[in-house]
Short mmCIF file of C-alpha atoms in Angstrom, two decimals:
data_model
loop_
_atom_site.label_atom_id
_atom_site.label_comp_id
_atom_site.label_asym_id
_atom_site.label_seq_id
_atom_site.Cartn_x
_atom_site.Cartn_y
_atom_site.Cartn_z
CA MET A 154 9.11 3.06 3.60
CA SER A 155 7.86 6.45 4.72
CA CYS A 156 4.60 8.06 3.68
CA ARG A 157 6.56 10.48 1.51
CA GLU A 158 8.34 7.63 -0.30
CA LEU A 159 5.01 5.91 -0.89
CA VAL A 160 3.55 9.07 -2.44
CA GLU A 161 6.64 9.40 -4.66
CA THR A 162 6.35 5.80 -5.91
CA ILE A 163 2.58 5.40 -6.18
CA THR A 164 2.54 5.94 -9.95
CA GLU A 165 5.01 3.11 -10.51
CA TYR A 166 2.96 0.94 -8.15
CA LEU A 167 -0.25 1.61 -10.04
CA GLU A 168 1.49 0.97 -13.37
CA GLY A 169 2.96 -2.30 -12.08
CA SER A 170 6.51 -1.11 -12.66
CA LEU A 171 7.74 -0.77 -9.08
CA PRO A 172 10.90 -2.85 -8.50
CA ARG A 173 10.32 -5.94 -6.33
CA ALA A 174 12.27 -4.63 -3.32
CA ASP A 175 10.32 -1.37 -3.37
CA LEU A 176 7.06 -3.25 -3.92
CA ASP A 177 7.62 -5.25 -0.75
CA ARG A 178 8.37 -2.08 1.23
CA PHE A 179 5.36 -0.31 -0.32
CA GLU A 180 2.96 -3.11 0.61
CA SER A 181 4.44 -3.45 4.11
CA HIS A 182 3.88 0.25 4.69
CA LEU A 183 0.26 -0.05 3.54
CA GLN A 184 -0.32 -2.69 6.21
CA ILE A 185 0.53 -0.24 8.98
CA CYS A 186 -0.62 3.13 7.61
CA ASP A 187 -4.31 3.98 7.35
CA GLY A 188 -3.54 7.33 5.71
CA CYS A 189 -1.57 5.78 2.87
CA ARG A 190 -4.19 3.07 2.34
CA HIS A 191 -6.77 5.83 1.98
CA TYR A 192 -4.47 7.77 -0.38
CA LEU A 193 -3.98 4.67 -2.56
CA SER A 194 -7.73 4.13 -2.66
CA GLN A 195 -8.27 7.74 -3.76
CA MET A 196 -5.61 7.43 -6.45
CA LYS A 197 -7.16 4.23 -7.81
CA THR A 198 -10.56 5.92 -7.93
CA THR A 199 -9.10 8.97 -9.68
CA VAL A 200 -7.25 6.88 -12.26
CA ALA A 201 -10.38 4.84 -12.99
CA ALA A 202 -12.48 7.99 -13.39
CA LEU A 203 -9.94 9.59 -15.71
CA ARG A 204 -9.70 6.45 -17.81
CA SER A 205 -13.45 6.38 -18.27
CA LEU A 206 -13.42 10.01 -19.38
CA CYS A 207 -10.30 9.97 -21.50
CA ASP A 208 -10.15 6.67 -23.33
CA ASP A 209 -12.80 7.58 -25.87
CA ARG A 210 -11.90 11.22 -26.25
CA LEU A 211 -8.11 11.34 -26.45
CA GLN A 212 -6.01 10.03 -29.26
CA ALA A 213 -2.96 7.96 -28.32
CA ALA A 214 -0.52 10.82 -29.03
CA GLN A 215 -2.46 13.19 -26.80
CA ARG A 216 -2.66 10.63 -24.01
CA ASP A 217 1.10 9.98 -24.26
CA GLU A 218 1.81 13.70 -24.12
CA LEU A 219 -0.27 14.06 -20.95
CA VAL A 220 1.49 11.12 -19.33
CA ASN A 221 4.90 12.58 -20.23
CA LEU A 222 3.90 15.97 -18.83
CA PHE A 223 2.74 14.35 -15.60
CA HIS A 224 5.97 12.40 -15.22
CA GLY A 225 7.99 15.57 -15.88
CA TRP A 226 5.98 17.49 -13.30
CA LYS A 227 6.39 14.69 -10.77
CA ARG A 228 10.18 14.73 -11.15
CA GLY A 229 10.01 18.45 -10.48
#
């Protein structure tokens, strides 16, 4: 897996929805790439921070809309 592929699949990884074959490639890449390990760490920190801010303030429909917008933006 390349760094670009890892960036493109990181959301699925964090959600636990990455297919097994891709998961193995993702984790193998992390073993050899300091930059991607750092990127994953930053993403985990960002997600945790956003969860702590958003969980109490957003209703489920608003949260779902934001997630859908993010996924649409990601697909480009």
